[in-house]
CSV table of C-alpha atoms in Angstrom, one decimal:
chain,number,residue,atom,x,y,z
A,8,UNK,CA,-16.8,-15.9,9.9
A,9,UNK,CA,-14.9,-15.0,13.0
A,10,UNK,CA,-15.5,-18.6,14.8
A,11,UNK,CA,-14.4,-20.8,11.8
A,12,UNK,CA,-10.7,-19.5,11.7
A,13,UNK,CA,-8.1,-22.3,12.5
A,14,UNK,CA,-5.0,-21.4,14.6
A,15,UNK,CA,-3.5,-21.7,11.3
A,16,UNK,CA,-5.9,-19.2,9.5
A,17,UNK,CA,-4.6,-16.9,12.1
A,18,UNK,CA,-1.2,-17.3,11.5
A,19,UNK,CA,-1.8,-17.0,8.0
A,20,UNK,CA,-3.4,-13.5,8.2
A,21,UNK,CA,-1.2,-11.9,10.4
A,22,UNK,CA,1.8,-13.2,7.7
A,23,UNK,CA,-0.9,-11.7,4.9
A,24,UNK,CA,-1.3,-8.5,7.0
A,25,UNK,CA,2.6,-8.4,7.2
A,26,UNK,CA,2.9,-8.9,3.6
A,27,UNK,CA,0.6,-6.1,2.9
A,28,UNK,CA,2.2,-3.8,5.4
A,29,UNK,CA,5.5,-4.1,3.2
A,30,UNK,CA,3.8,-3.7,0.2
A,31,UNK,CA,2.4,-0.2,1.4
A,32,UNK,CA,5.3,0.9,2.7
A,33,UNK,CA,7.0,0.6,-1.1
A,34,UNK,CA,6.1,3.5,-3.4
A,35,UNK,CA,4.8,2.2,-7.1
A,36,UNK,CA,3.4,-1.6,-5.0
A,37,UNK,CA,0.0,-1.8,-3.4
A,38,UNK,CA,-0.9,-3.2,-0.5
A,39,UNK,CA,-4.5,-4.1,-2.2
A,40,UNK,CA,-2.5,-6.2,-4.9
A,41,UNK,CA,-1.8,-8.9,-1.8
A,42,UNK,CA,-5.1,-9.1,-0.5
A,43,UNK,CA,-6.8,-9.3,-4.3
A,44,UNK,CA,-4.3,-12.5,-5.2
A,45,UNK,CA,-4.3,-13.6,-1.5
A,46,UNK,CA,-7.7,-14.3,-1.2
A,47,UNK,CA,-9.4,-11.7,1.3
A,48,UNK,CA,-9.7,-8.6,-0.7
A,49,UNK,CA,-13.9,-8.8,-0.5
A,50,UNK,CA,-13.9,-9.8,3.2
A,51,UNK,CA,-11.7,-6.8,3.7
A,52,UNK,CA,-13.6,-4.1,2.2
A,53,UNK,CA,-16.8,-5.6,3.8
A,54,UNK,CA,-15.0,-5.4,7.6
A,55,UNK,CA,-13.8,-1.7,6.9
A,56,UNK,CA,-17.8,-1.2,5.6
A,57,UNK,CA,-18.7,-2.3,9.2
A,58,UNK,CA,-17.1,1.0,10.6
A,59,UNK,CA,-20.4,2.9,10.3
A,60,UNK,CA,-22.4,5.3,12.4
A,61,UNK,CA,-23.8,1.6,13.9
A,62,UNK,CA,-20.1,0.6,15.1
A,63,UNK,CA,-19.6,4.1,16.7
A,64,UNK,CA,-23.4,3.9,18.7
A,65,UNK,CA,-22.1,0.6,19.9
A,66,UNK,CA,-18.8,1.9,21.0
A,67,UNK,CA,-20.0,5.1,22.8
A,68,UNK,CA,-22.8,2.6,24.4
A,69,UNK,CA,-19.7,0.6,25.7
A,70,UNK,CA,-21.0,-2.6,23.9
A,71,UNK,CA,-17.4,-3.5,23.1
A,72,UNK,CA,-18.0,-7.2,22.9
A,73,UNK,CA,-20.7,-6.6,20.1
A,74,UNK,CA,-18.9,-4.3,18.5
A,75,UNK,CA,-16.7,-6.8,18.0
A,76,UNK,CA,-18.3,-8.9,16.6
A,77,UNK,CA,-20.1,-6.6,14.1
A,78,UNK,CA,-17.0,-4.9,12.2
A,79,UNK,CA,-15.5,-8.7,12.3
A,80,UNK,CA,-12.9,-7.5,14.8
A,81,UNK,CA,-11.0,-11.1,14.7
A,82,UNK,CA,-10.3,-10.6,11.2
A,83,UNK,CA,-9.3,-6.6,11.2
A,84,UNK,CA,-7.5,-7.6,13.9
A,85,UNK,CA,-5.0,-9.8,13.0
A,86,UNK,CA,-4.3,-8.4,9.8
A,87,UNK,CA,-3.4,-4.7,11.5
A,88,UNK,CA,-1.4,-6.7,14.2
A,89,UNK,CA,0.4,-8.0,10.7
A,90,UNK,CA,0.6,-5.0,9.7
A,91,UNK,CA,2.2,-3.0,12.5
A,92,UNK,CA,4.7,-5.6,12.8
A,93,UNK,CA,5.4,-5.4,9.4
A,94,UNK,CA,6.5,-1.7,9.7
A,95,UNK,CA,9.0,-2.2,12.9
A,96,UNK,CA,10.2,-5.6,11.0
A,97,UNK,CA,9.8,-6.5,7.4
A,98,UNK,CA,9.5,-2.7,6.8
A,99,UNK,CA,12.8,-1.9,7.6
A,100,UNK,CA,14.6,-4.9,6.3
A,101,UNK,CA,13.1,-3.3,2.8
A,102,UNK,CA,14.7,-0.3,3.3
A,103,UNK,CA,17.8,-2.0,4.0
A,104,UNK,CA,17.7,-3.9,0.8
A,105,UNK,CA,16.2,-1.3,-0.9
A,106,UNK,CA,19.4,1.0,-0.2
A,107,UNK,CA,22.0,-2.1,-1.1
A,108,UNK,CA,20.2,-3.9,-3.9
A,109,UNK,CA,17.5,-2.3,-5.2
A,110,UNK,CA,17.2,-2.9,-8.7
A,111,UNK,CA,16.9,-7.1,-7.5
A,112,UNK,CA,14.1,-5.3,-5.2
A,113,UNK,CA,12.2,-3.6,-7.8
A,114,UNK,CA,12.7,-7.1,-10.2
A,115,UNK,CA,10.7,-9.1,-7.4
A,116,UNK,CA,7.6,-6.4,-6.9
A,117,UNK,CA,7.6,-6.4,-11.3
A,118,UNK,CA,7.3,-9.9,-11.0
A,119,UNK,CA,5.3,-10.1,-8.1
A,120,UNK,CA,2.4,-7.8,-10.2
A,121,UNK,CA,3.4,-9.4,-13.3
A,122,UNK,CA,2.1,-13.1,-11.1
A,123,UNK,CA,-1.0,-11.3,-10.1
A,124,UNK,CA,-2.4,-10.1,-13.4
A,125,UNK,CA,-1.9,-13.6,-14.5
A,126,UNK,CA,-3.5,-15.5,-11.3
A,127,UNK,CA,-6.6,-12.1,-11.4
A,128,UNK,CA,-7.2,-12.9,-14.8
A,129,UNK,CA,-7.3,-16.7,-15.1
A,130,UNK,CA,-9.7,-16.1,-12.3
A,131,UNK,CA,-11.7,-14.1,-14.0
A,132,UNK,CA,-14.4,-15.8,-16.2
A,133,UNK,CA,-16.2,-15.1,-19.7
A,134,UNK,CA,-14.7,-11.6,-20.9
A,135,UNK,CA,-16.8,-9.5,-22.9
A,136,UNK,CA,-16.6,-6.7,-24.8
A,137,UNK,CA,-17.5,-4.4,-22.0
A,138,UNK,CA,-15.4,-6.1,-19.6
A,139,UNK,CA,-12.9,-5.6,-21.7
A,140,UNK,CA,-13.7,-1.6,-22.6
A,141,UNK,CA,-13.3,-1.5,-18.3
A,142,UNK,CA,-10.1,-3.0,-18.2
A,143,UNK,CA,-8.4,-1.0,-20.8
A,144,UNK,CA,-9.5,2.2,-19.1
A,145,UNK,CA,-8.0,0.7,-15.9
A,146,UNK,CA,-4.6,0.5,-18.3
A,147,UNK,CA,-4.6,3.6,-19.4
A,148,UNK,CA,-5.2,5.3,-16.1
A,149,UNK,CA,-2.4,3.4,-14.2
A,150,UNK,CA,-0.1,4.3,-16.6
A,151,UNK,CA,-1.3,7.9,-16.6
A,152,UNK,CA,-0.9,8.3,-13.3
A,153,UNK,CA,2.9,6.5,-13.3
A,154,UNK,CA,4.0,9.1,-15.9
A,155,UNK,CA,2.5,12.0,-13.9
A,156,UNK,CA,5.1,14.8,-12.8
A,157,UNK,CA,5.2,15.5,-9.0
A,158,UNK,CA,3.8,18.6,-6.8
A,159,UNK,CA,6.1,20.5,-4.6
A,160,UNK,CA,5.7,19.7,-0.4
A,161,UNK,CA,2.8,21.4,1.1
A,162,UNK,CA,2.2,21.2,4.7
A,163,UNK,CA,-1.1,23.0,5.0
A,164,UNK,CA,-3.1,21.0,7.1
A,165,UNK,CA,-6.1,20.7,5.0
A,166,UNK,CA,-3.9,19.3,2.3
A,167,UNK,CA,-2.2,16.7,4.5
A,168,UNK,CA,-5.7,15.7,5.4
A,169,UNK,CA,-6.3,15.3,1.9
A,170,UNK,CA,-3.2,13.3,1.2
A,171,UNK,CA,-4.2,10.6,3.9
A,172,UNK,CA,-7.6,10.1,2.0
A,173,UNK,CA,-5.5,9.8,-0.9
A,174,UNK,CA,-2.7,7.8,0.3
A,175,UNK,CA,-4.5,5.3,2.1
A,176,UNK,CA,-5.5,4.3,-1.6
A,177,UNK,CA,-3.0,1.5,-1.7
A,178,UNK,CA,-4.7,-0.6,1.0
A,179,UNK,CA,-8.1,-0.6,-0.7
A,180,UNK,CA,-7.3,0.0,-4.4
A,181,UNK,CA,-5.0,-2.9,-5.7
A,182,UNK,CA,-2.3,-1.5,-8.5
A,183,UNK,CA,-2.4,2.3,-6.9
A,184,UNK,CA,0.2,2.6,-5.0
A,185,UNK,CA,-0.6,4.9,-1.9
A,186,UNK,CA,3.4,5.8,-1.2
A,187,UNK,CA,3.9,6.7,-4.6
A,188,UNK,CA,0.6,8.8,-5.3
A,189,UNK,CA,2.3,10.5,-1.9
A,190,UNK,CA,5.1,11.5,-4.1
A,191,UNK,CA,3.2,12.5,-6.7
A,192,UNK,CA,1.0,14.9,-4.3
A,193,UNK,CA,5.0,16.2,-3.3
A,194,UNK,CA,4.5,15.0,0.5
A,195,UNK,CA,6.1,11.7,0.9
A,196,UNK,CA,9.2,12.8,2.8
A,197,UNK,CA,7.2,15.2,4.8
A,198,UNK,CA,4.5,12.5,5.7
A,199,UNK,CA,6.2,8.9,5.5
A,200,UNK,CA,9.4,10.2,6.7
A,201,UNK,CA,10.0,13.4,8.3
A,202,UNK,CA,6.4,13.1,10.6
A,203,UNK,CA,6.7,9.4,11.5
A,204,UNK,CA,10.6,10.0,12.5
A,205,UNK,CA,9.4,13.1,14.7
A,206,UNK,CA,6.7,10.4,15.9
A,207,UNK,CA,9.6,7.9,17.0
A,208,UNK,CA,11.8,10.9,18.5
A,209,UNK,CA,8.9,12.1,20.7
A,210,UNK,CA,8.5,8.2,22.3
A,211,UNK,CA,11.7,7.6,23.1
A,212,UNK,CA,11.6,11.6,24.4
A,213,UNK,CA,9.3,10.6,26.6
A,214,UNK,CA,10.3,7.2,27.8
A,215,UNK,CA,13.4,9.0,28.8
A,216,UNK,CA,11.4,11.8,30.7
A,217,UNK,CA,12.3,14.8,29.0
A,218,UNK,CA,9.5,17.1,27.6
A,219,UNK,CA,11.7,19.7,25.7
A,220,UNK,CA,10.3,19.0,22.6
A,221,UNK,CA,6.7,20.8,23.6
A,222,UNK,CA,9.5,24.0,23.0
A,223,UNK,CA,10.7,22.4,19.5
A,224,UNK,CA,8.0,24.5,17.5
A,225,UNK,CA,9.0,21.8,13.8
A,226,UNK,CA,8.9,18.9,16.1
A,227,UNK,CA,5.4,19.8,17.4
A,228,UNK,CA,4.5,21.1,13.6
A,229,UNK,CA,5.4,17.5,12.8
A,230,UNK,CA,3.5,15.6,15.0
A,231,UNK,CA,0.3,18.1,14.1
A,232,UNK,CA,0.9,17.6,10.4
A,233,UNK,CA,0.8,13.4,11.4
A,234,UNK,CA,-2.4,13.5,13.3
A,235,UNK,CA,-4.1,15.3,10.6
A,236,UNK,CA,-2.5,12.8,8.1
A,237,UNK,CA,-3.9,9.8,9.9
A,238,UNK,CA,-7.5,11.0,10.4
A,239,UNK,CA,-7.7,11.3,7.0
A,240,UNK,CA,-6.2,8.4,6.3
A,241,UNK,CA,-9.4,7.0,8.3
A,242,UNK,CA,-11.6,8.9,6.7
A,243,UNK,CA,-10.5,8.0,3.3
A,244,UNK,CA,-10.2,4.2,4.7
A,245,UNK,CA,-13.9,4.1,5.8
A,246,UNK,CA,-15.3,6.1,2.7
A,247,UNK,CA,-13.1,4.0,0.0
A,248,UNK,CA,-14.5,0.7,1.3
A,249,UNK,CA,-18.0,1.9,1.5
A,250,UNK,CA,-17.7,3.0,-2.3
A,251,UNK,CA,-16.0,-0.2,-3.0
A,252,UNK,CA,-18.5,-1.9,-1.5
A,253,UNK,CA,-21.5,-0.7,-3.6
A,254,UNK,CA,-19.7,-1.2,-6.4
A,255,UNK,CA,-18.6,-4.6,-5.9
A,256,UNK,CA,-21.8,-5.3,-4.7
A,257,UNK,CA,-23.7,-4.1,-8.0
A,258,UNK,CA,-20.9,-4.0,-10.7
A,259,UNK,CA,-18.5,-6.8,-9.5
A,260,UNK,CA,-17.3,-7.8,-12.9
A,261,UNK,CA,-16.6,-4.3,-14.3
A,262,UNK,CA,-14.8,-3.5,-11.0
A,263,UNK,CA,-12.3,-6.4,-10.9
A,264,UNK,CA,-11.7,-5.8,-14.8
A,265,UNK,CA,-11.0,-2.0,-14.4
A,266,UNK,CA,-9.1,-3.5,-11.0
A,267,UNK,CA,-6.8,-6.0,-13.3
A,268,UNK,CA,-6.2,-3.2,-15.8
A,269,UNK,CA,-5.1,-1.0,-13.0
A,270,UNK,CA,-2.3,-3.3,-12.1
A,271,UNK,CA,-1.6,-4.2,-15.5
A,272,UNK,CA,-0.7,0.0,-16.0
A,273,UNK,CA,1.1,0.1,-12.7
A,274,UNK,CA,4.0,-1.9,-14.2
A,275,UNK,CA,5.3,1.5,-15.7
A,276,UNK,CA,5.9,2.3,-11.5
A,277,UNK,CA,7.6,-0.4,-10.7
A,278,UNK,CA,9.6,-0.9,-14.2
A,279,UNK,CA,13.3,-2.2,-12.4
A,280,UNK,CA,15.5,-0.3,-14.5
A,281,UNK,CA,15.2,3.2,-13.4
A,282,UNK,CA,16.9,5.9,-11.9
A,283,UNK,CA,16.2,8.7,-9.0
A,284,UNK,CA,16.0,11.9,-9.4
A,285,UNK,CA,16.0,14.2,-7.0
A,286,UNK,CA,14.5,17.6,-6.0
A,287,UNK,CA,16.3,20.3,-6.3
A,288,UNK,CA,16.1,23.8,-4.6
A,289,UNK,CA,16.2,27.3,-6.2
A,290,UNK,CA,20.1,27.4,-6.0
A,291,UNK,CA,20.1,23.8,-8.2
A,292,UNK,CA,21.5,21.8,-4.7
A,293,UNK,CA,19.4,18.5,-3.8
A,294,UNK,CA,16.8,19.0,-1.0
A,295,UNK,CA,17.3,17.5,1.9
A,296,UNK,CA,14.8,15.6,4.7
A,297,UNK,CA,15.2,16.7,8.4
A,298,UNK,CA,18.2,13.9,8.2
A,299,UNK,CA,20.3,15.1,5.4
A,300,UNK,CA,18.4,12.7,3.0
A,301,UNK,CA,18.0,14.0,-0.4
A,302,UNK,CA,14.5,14.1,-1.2
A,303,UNK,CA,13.3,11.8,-4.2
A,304,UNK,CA,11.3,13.2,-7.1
A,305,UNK,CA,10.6,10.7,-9.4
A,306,UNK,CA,12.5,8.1,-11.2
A,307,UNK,CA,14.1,8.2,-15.0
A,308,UNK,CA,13.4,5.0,-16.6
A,309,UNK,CA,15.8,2.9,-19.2
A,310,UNK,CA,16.1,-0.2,-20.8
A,311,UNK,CA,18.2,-3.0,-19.6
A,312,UNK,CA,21.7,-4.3,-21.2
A,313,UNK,CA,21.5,-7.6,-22.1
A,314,UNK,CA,24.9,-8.3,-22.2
A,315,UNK,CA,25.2,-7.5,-18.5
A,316,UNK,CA,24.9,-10.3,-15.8
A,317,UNK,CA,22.9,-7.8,-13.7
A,318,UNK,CA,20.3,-7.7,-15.9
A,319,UNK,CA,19.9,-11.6,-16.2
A,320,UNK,CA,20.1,-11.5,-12.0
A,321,UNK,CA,17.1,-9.2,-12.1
A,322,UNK,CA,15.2,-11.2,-14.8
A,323,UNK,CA,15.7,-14.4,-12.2
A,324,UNK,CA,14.4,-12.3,-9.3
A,325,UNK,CA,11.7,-11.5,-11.7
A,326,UNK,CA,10.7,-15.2,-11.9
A,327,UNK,CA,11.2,-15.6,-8.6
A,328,UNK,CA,8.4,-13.0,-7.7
A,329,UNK,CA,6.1,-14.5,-10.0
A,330,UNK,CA,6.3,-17.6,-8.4
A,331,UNK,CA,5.5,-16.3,-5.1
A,332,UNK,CA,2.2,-14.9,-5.7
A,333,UNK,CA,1.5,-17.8,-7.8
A,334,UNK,CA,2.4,-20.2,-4.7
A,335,UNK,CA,0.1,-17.9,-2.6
A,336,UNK,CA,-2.8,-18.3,-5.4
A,337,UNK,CA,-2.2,-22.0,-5.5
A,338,UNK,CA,-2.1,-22.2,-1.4
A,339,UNK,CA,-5.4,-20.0,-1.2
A,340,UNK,CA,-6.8,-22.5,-4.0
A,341,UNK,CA,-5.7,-25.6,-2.0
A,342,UNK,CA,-7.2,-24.3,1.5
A,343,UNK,CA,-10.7,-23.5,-0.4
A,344,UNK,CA,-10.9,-27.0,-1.9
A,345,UNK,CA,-10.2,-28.9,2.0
């Protein structure tokens, strides 16, 4: 698997890991949704299987080179490399566009899932009634989960450990959005924001020599509360795709019908027409983040005017993310056939 990757193949999953890094970082779109339609969803849950108790004898054993090769480090590799860039790059040209024009943003991602239902489900061969029976319960929980009212912040450590088991969702569950099951558990801000910023702060801290922060008693709070948060987002990464990968393995066609009914629901999320709301504190003034950000609490949604030339702007940026993961589909489709 690792020694039949072109140069292109490479580049191609690092722009894939890139992709899904973005789609992460965006509350109500998966990252799971780009590896489903782009082709390496399966591969991916059987790599992340590989870190087992086997992987960790090898690694204290200092067989690095087999090691390797066993969790099909080539692969894991150069989609986390995509990834990582994707945060200090793509990421943040997101957030800028979130900010100036979102509601063309969210029309892209709505067409964007709208393109994979399609492309998952002309994939998917002879339905059935039980098939069908799995997929509507995928429906029905996506949108339960859309419609859910959010917790308040909690930064007991237990809990945050919880929330990256949760959170980290998005990457192996396509259609459940890690970000926005964040807000839902009320710790977004706190662990997408708030900890990563004190993260940043602490580098460029210490690139610059000074070590007054170990006195900042929130800064170091902040950097506990984002340890915890990524162990058990590597718990919950490890443990997802080893109970994805007995189910796919046994019930592969009830899986990927509850999976395409779990996208199908998460439209509700990332509906284009919607307002924020904000959290409020016990004096009715908006929360704010360590920045003077209001904090987001969830989103009213409306319908369009179609009168309005905004409206037909976002139904073209609609089409326009349809299109995309269809070209992806048909791209993946063209490099299987050669």
């Amino acid at each position: 698997m690792q020694q039949t990757r072109t140069f292109s193949d490479k580049v191609f999953l690092v722009l894939k890991g890139l992709a899904m890094g973005a789609a992460n970082k965006v509350p109500g779109v998966s990252g799971g949704v780009v590896a489903f339609v782009a082709g390496f969803y399966e591969e991916f849950i059987y790599s992340l299987q590989k870190i087992n108790f086997k992987a960790f004898k090898l690694l204290i054993n200092g067989r690095f080179r087999s090691l390797y090769h066993y969790v099909n480090g080539k692969f894991l590799g150069l989609l986390i490399l995509g990834m990582v860039i994707s945060y200090f790059s793509v990421s943040q040209l997101l957030d800028f566009l979130i900010v100036h024009f979102e509601l063309y943003v969210w029309a892209s991602f709505f067409g964007m899932i709208i393109g994979s239902i399609y492309y998952i489900s002309k994939e998917f061969k002879n339905w059935s009634r039980r098939s069908i029976t799995f997929m509507m319960m995928g429906v029905v929980a996506g949108i339960a989960i859309s419609f859910l009212e959010p917790a308040r912040e909690n930064d007991n450590l237990w809990f945050v450990f919880i929330c990256g088991i949760i959170g980290v969702s998005g990457m192996t569950l396509p259609g459940l959005s890690g970000s926005f099951i964040l807000i839902l558990l009320g710790n977004y801000v706190l662990l997408l924001v708030n900890s990563v910023n004190a993260l940043y702060d602490t580098i460029g801290d210490i690139l610059l020599m000074d070590f007054s922060f170990v006195d900042n008693s929130q800064r170091i709070r902040l950097l506990q509360v984002l340890v915890v948060f990524s162990l058990g987002s590597l718990a919950g990464l490890v443990s997802l795709s080893h109970l994805l990968g007995f189910v796919l393995k046994r019930y592969k066609k009830e899986t990927y019908a509850v999976i395409i009914g779990f996208i199908t629901g998460s439209l509700g999320v990332v509906w284009p027409w919607k307002e924020k709301v904000y959290k409020l504190n016990a004096e009715g003034n908006f929360r704010l983040d360590i920045h003077g950000n209001k904090v987001l609490d969830n989103y009213d949604r409306y319908f369009p005017i179609f009168t309005s030339s905004e409206t037909w702007l976002a139904i073209f940026f609609i089409i326009i993310g349809v299109f995309i993961v269809l070209g992806l589909g048909w791209y993946e489709n063209r490099n299987k056939a050669v």
